[in-house]
XYZ file of N, CA and C in Angstrom:
786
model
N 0.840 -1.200 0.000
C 0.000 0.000 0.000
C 0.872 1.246 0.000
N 0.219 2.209 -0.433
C 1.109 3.354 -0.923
C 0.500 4.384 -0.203
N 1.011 5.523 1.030
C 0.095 6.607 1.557
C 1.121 7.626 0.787
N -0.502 8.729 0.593
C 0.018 9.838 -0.612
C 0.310 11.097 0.143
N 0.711 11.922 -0.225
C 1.191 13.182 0.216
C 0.207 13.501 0.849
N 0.167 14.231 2.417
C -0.783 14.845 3.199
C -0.444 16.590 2.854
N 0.066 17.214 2.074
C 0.771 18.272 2.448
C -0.737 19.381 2.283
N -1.722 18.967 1.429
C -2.645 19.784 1.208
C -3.263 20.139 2.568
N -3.020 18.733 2.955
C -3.961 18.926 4.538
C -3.208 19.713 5.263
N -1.906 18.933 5.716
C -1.288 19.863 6.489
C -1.176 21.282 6.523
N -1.121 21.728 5.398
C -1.011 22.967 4.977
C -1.353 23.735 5.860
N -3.280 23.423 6.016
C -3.989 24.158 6.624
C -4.182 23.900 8.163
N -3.292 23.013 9.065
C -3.230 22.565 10.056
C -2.151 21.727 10.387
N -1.269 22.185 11.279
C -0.105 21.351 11.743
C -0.044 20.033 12.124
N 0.310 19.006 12.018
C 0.906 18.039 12.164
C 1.115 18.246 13.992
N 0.693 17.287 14.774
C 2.095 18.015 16.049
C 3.417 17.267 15.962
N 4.091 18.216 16.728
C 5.428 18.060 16.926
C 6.231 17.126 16.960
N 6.931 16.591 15.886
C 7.794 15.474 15.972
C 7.221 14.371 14.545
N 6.157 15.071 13.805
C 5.502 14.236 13.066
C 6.700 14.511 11.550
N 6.955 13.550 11.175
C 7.564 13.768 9.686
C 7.310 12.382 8.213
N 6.802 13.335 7.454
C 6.763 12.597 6.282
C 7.291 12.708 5.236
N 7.514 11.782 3.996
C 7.884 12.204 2.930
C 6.523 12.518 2.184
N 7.227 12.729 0.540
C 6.108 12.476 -0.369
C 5.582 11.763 -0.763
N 6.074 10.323 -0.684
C 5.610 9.066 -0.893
C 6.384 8.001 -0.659
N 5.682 7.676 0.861
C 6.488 6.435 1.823
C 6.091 4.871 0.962
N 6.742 3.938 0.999
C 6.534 2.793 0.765
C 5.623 2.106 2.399
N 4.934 0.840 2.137
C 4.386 0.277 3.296
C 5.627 -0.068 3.973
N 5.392 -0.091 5.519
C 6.267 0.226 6.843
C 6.273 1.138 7.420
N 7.278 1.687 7.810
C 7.398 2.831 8.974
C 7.358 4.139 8.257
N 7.077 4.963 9.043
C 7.174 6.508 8.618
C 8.285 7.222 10.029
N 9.160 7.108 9.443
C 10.078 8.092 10.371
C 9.447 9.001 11.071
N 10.108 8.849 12.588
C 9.909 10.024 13.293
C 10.728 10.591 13.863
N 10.710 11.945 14.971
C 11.833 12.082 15.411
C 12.557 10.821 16.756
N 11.430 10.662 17.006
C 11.907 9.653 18.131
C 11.026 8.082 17.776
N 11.807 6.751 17.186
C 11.398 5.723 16.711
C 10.520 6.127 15.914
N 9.305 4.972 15.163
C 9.033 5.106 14.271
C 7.363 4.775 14.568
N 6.483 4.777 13.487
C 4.749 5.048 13.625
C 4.667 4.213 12.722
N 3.746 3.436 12.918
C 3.310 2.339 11.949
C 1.786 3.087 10.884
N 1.794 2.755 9.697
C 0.897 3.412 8.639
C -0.470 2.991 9.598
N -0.595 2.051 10.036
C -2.389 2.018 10.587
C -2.120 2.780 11.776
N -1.818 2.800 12.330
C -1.250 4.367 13.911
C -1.623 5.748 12.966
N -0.344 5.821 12.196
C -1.012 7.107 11.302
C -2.527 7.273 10.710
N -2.950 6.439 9.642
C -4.143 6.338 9.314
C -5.471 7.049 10.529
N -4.965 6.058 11.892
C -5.831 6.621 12.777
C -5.555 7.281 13.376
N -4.929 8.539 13.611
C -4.266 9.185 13.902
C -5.509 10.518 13.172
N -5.093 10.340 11.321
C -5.362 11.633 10.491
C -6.544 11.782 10.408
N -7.473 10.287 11.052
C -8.903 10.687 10.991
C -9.211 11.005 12.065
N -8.989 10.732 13.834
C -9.370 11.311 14.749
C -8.567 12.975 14.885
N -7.604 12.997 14.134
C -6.749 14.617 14.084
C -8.169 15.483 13.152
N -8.215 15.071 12.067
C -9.171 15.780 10.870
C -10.778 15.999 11.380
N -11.268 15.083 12.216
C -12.471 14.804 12.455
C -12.849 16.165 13.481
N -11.956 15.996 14.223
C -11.811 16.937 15.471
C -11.621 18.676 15.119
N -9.958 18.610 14.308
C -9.894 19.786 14.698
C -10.060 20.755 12.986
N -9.997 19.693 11.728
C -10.489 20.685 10.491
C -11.436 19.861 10.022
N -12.565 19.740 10.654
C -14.158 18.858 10.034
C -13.701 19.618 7.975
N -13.586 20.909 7.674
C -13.946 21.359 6.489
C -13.019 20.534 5.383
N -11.843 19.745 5.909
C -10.833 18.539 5.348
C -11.061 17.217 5.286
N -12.100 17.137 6.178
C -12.402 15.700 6.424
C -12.717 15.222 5.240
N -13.483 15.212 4.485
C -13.537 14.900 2.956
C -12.965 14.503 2.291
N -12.176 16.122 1.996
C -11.215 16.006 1.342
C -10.164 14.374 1.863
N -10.186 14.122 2.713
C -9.242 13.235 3.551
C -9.557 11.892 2.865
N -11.196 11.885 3.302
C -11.248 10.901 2.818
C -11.267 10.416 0.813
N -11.790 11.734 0.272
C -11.263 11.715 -1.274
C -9.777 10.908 -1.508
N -8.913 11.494 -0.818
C -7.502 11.255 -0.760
C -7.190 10.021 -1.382
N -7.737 8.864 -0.495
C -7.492 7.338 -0.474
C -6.542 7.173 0.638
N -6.974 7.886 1.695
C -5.786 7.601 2.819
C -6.460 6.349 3.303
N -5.737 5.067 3.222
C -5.794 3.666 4.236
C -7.358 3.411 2.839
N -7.841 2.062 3.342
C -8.817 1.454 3.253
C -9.991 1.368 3.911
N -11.003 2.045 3.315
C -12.418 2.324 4.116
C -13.250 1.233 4.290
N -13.346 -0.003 4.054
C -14.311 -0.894 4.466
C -15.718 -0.058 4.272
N -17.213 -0.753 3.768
C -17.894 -0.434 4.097
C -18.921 0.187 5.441
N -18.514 -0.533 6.515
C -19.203 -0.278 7.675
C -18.476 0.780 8.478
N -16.986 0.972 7.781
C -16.006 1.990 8.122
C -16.899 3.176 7.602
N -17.411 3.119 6.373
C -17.184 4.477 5.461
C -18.906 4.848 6.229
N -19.695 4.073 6.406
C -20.971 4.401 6.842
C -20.846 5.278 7.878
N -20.290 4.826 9.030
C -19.698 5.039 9.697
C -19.411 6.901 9.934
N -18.127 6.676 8.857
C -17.556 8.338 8.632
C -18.586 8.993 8.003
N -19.589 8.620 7.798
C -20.447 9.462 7.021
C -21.653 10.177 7.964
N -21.583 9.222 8.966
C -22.399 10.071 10.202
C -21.600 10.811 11.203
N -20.664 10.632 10.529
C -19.455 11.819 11.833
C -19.612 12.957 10.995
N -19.189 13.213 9.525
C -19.450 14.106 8.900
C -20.343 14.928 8.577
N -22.064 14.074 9.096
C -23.006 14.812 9.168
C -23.325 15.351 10.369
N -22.568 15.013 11.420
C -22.239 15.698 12.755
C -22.004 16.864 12.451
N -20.506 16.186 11.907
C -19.454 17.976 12.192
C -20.352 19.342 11.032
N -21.414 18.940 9.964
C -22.107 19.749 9.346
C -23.022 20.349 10.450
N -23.606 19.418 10.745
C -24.774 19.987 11.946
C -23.842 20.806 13.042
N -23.130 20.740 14.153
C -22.286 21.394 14.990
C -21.800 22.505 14.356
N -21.367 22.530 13.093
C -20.912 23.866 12.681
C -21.983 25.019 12.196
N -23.042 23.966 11.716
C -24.585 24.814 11.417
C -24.933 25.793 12.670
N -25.245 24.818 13.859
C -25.984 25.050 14.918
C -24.766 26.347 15.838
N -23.189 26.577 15.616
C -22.738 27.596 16.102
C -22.843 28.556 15.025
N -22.961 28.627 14.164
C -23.310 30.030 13.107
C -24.684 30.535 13.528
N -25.281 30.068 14.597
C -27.024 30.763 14.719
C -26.731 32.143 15.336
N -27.562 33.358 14.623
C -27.744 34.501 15.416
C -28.741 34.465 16.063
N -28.018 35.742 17.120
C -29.041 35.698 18.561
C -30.486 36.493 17.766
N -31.218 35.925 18.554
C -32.522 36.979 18.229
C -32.637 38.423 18.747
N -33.291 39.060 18.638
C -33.331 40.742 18.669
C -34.713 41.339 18.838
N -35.347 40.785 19.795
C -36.715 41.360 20.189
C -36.864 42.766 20.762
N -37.516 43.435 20.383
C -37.744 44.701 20.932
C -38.783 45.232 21.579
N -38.746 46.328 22.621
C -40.117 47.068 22.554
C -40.824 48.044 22.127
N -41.780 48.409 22.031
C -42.236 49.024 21.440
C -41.909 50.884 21.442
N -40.520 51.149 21.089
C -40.248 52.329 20.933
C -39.245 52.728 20.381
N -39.342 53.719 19.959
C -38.278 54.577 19.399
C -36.429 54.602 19.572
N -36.559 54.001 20.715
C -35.101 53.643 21.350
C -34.661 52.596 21.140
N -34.870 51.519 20.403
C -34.708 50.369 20.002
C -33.120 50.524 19.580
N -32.485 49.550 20.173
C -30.809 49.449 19.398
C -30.239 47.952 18.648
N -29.418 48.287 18.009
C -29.107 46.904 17.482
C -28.145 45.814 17.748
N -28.925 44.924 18.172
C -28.163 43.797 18.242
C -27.496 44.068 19.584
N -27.552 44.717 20.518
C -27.321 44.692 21.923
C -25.867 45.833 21.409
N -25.700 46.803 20.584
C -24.923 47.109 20.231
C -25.427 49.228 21.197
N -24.706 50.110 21.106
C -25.044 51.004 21.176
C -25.641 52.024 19.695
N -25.785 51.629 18.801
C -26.550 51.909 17.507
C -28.356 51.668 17.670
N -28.426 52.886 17.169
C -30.085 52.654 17.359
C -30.541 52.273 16.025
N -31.659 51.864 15.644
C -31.808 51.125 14.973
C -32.081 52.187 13.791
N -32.987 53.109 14.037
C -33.119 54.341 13.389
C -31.719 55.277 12.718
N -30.666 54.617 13.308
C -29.223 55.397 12.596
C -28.474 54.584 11.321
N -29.678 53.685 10.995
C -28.803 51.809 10.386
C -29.544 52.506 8.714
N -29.135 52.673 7.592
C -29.535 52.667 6.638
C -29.671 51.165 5.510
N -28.045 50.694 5.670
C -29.003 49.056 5.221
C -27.898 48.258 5.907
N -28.510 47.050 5.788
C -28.176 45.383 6.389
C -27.728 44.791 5.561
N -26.838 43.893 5.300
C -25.902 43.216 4.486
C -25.444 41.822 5.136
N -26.003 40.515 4.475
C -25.620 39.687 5.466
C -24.355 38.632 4.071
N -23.401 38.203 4.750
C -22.608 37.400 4.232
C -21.710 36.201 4.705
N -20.999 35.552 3.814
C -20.733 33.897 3.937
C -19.061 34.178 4.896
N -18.476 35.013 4.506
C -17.448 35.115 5.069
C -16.966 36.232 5.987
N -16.269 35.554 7.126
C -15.966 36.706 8.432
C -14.797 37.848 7.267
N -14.625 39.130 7.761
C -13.868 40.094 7.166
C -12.582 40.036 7.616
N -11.160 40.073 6.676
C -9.740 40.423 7.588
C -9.610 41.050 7.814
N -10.047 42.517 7.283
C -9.272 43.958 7.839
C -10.557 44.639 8.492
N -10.586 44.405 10.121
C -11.320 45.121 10.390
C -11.438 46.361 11.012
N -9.900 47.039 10.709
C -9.703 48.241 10.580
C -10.971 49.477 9.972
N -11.627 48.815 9.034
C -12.314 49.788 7.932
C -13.801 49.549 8.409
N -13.943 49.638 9.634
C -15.519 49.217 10.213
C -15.126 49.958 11.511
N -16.138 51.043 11.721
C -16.280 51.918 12.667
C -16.262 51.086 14.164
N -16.994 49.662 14.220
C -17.034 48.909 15.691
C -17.496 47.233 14.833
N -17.419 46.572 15.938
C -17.809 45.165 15.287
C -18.041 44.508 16.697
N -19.250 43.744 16.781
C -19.338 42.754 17.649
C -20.096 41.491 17.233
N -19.999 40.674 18.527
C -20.251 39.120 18.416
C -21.741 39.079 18.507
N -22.600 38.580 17.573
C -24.313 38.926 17.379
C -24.693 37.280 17.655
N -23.266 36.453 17.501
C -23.762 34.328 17.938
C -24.815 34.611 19.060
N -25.479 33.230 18.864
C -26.554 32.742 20.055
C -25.894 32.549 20.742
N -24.543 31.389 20.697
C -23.784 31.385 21.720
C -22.763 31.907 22.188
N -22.862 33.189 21.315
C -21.655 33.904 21.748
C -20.166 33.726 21.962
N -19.790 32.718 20.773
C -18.531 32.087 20.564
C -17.963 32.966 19.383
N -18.381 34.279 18.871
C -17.865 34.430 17.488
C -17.984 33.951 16.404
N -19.035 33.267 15.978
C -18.914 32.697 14.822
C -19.897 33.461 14.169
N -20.988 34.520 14.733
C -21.224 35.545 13.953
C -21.236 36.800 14.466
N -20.751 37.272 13.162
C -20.592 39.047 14.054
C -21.046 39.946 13.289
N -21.141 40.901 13.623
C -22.098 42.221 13.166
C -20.672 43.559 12.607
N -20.744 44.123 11.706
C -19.573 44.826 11.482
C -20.204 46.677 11.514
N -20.347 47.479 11.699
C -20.534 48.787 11.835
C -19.687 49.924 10.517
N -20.238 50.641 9.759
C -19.415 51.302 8.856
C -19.876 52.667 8.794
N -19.422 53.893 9.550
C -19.932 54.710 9.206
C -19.767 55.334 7.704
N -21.484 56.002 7.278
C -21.973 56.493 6.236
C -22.845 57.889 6.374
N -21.872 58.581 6.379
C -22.173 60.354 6.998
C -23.116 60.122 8.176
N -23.758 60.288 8.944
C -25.170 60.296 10.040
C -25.082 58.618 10.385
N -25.074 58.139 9.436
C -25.332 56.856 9.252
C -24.868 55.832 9.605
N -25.451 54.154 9.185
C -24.359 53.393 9.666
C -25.120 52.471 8.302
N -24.045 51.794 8.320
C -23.812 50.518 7.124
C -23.826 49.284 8.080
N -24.414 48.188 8.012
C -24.478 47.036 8.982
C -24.201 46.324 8.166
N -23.064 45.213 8.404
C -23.022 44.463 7.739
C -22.844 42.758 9.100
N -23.498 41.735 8.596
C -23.880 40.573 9.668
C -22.953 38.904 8.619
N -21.969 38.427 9.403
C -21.501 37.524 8.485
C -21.152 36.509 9.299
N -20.755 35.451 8.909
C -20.779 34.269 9.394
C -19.786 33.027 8.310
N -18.958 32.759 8.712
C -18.397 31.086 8.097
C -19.316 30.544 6.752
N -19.071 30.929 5.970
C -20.556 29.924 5.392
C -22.072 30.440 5.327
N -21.974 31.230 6.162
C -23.452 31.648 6.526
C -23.665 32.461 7.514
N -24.648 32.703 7.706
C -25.251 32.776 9.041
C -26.858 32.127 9.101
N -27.095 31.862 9.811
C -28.280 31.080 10.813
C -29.230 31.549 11.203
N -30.959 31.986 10.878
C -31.154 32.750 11.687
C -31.973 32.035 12.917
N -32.042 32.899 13.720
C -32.446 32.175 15.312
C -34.029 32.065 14.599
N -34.660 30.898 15.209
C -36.038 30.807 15.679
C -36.768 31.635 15.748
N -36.482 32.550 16.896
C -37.519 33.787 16.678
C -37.016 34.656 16.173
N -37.527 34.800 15.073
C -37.054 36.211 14.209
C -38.254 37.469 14.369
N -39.052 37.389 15.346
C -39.474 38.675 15.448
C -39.088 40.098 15.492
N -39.745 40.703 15.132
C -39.202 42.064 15.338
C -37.676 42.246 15.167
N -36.938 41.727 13.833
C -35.642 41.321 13.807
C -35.421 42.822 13.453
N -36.361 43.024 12.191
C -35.587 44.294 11.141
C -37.096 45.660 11.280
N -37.323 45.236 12.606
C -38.400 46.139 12.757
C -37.751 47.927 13.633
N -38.512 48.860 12.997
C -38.402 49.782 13.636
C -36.705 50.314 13.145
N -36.451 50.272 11.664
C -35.356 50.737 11.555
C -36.307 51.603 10.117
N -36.278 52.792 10.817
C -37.443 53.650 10.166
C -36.237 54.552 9.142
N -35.466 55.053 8.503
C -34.605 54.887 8.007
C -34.143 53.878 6.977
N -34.259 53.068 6.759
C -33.331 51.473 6.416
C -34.138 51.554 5.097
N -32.987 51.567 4.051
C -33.065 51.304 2.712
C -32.868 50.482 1.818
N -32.398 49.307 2.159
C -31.743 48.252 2.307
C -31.113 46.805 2.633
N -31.935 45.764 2.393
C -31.575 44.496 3.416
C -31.156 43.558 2.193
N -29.773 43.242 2.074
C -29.220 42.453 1.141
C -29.065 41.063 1.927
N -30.061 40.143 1.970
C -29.329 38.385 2.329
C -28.329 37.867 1.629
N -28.386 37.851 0.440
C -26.937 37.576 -0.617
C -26.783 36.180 -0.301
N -27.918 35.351 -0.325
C -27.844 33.719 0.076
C -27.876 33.258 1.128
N -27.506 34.397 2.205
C -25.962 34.071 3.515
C -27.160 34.052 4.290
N -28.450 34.249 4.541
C -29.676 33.892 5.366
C -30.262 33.151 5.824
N -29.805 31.680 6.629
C -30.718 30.479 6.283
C -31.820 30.332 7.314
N -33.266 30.413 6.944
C -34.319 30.735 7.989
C -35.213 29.334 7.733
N -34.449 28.175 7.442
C -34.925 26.788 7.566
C -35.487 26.534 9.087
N -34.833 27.155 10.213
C -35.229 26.902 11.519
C -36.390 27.662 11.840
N -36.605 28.909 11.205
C -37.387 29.892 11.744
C -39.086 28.999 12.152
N -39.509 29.629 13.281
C -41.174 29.665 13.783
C -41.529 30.663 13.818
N -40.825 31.596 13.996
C -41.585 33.260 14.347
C -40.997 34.420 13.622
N -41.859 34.839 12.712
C -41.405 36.240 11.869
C -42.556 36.705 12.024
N -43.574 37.006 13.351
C -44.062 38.338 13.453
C -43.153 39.467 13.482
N -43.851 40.646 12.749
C -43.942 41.913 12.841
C -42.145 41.785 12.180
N -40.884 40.840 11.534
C -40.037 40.923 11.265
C -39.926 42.159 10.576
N -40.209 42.858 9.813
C -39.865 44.380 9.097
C -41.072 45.140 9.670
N -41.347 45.260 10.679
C -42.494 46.688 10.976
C -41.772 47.708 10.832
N -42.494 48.685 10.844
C -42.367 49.778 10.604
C -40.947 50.147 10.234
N -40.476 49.616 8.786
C -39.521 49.981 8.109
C -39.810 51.210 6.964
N -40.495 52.842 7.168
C -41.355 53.452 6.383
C -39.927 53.688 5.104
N -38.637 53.464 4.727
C -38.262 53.626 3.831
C -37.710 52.798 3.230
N -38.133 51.596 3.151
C -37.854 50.432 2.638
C -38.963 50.347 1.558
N -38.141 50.011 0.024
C -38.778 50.518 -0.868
C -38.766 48.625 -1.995
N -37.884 47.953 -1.448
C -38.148 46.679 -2.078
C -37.094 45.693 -1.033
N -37.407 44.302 -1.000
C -36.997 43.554 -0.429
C -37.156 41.872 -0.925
N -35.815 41.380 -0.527
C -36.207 40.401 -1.728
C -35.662 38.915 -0.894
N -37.148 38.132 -0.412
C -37.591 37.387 0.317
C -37.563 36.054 0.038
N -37.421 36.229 -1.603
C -37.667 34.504 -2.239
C -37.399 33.894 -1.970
N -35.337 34.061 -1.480
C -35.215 32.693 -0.338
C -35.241 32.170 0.268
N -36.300 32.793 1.126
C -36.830 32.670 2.749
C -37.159 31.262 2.539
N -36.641 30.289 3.408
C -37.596 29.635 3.913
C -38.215 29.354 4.976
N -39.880 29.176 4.878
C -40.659 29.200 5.913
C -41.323 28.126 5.966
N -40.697 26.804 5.924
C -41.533 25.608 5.957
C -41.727 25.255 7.441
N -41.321 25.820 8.553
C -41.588 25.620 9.773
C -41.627 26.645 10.380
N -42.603 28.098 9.958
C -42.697 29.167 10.028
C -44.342 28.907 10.496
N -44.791 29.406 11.757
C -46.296 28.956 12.176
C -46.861 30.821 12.875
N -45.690 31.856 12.850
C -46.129 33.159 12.990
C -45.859 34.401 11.880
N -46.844 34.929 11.192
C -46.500 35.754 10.211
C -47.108 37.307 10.578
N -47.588 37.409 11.670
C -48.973 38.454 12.102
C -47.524 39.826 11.874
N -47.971 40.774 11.441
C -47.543 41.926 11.071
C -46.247 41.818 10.355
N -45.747 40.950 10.013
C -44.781 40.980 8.947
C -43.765 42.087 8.493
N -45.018 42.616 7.810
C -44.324 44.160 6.815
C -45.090 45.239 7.084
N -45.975 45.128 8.604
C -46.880 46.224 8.930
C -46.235 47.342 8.975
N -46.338 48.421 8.088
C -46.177 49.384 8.464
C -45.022 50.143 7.288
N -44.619 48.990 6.700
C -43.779 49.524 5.724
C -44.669 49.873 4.364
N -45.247 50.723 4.339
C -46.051 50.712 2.995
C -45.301 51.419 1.978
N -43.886 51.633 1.705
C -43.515 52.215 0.690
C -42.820 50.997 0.185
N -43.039 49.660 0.414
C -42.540 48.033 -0.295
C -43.385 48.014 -1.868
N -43.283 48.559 -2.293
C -43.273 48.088 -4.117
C -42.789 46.892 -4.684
N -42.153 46.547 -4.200
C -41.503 45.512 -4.994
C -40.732 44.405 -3.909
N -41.782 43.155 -3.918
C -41.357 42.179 -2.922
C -42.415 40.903 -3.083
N -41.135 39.663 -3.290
C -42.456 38.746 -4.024
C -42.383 37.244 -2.733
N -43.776 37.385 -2.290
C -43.721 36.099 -1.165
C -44.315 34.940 -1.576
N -44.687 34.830 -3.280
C -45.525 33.454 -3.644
C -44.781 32.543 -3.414
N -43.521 32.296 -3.256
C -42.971 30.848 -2.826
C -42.959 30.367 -1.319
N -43.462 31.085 -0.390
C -43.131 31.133 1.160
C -44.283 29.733 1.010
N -44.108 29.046 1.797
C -44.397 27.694 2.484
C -44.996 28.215 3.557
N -46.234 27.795 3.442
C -47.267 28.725 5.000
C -47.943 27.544 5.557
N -47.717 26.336 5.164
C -48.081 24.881 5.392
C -48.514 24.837 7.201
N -47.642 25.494 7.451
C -47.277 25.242 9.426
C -48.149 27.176 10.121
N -48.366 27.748 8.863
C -48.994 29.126 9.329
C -49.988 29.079 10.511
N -49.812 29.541 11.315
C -51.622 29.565 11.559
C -51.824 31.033 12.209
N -51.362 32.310 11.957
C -51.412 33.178 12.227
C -50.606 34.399 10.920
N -51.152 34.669 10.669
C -51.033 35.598 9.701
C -51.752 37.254 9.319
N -52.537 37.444 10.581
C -53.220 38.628 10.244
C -52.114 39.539 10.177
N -52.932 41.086 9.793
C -52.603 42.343 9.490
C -50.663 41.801 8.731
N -50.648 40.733 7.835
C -49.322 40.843 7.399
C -49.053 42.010 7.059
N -49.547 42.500 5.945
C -49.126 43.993 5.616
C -50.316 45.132 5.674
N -50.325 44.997 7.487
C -51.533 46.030 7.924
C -50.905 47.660 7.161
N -51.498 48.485 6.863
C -51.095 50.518 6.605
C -50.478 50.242 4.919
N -50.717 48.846 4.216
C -50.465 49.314 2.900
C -51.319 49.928 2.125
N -51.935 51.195 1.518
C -52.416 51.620 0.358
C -52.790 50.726 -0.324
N -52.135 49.463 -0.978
C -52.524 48.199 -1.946
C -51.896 47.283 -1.386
């Protein structure tokens, strides 16, 4: 048996200390600094190393042809992998953002009122230079960083931008998420939205009076059972299309778009 170059992997994650390979060992030993590691030691080694600490390689790992997967092996790795998908899903969730009913409303537990936010921008990848963002904080459910909120001032204004690994998540209750940002011109999801979990989007955009289109299609609401005020209050929405929303689980839906003209 022939093990192939790890260097792609390694690349992106160290080896620990004392580990050395070539580019292509023959079956037997793999030198180390101190005696030697037998190829099935290694083998299990790169899958409890990969599994653990770069799930986004694991794949790749196994693409590789590192060692021999046996069937009940590979079944196996295939429910670890739908682990480490789920665990990485479930820390990208943002916190929810309920409000009350006033004028003082701020965002995201941030000192920004919601009324100073002109638009929302949500995306797949965290930013490197966050030099060029007026403030930035941690918006996770669990408050590990894996999503954060970025701040940009725009004369008076602020630019929000919300990103996440891959995504971001949105929490369950999405009430009153994007409500009361009376100002706000703007809400770009850009894919990076996933509202597969959502139950509650009452009143989610109330009283947004300068929000002039919004674009919802990818919502999904197949386990969405609150819709009551929705878009109450935003009546300058022209252009916003909800025929694909899944209302299967609805059972509350009044005044969706109570104060529209049409």
């Amino acid at each position: 048996m022939m093990i192939k170059s790890i260097s792609k992997i390694s690349s992106a994650g160290q080896l620990p200390e004392g580990w050395l390979m070539e580019e292509s060992v023959e079956t037997g030993d793999i030198k180390r600094k101190k005696g030697y590691i037998s190829v099935e030691e290694l083998e299990t080694y790169l899958e409890e190393y990969l599994v653990k600490n770069l799930p986004r390689f694991f794949e790749v790992y196994q693409k590789q042809g590192f060692g021999e997967i046996n069937q009940e092996k590979e079944e196996s790795v295939t429910v670890q992998a739908e682990d480490i998908r789920e665990t990485v899903r479930r820390q990208n969730i943002m916190r929810s953002d309920c409000v009350e009913l006033d004028e003082d409303s701020y965002v995201l537990g941030s000192h920004i009122r919601r009324g100073e936010v002109i638009s929302i921008s949500f995306g797949d990848k965290l930013p490197e230079n966050l030099s060029i963002f007026e403030e930035y904080w941690d918006v996770s459910k669990a408050g590990a960083g894996s999503v954060m909120a970025y701040a940009a001032k725009c004369g008076e204004y602020y630019e929000i931008n919300i990103c996440g690994a891959g995504g971001v998540m949105a929490p369950s209750d999405c009430s009153y998420l994007f409500a009361f940002y009376d100002n706000l011109q703007s809400v770009c999801f850009n894919g990076a939205f996933n509202t597969s979990q959502v139950t509650d989007m009452g009143s989610m955009f109330f009283e947004c009076g300068k929000l002039t289109e919004l674009d919802v299609g990818g919502f999904d609401t197949s386990q969405v059972t609150d819709l009551r005020w929705m878009f109450s209050g935003s009546e300058k929405l022209t252009k916003m299309d909800v025929i694909g929303f899944d209302t299967s689980q609805v059972a509350e839906w009044r005044w969706l778009c109570a104060g529209w003209e049409s």
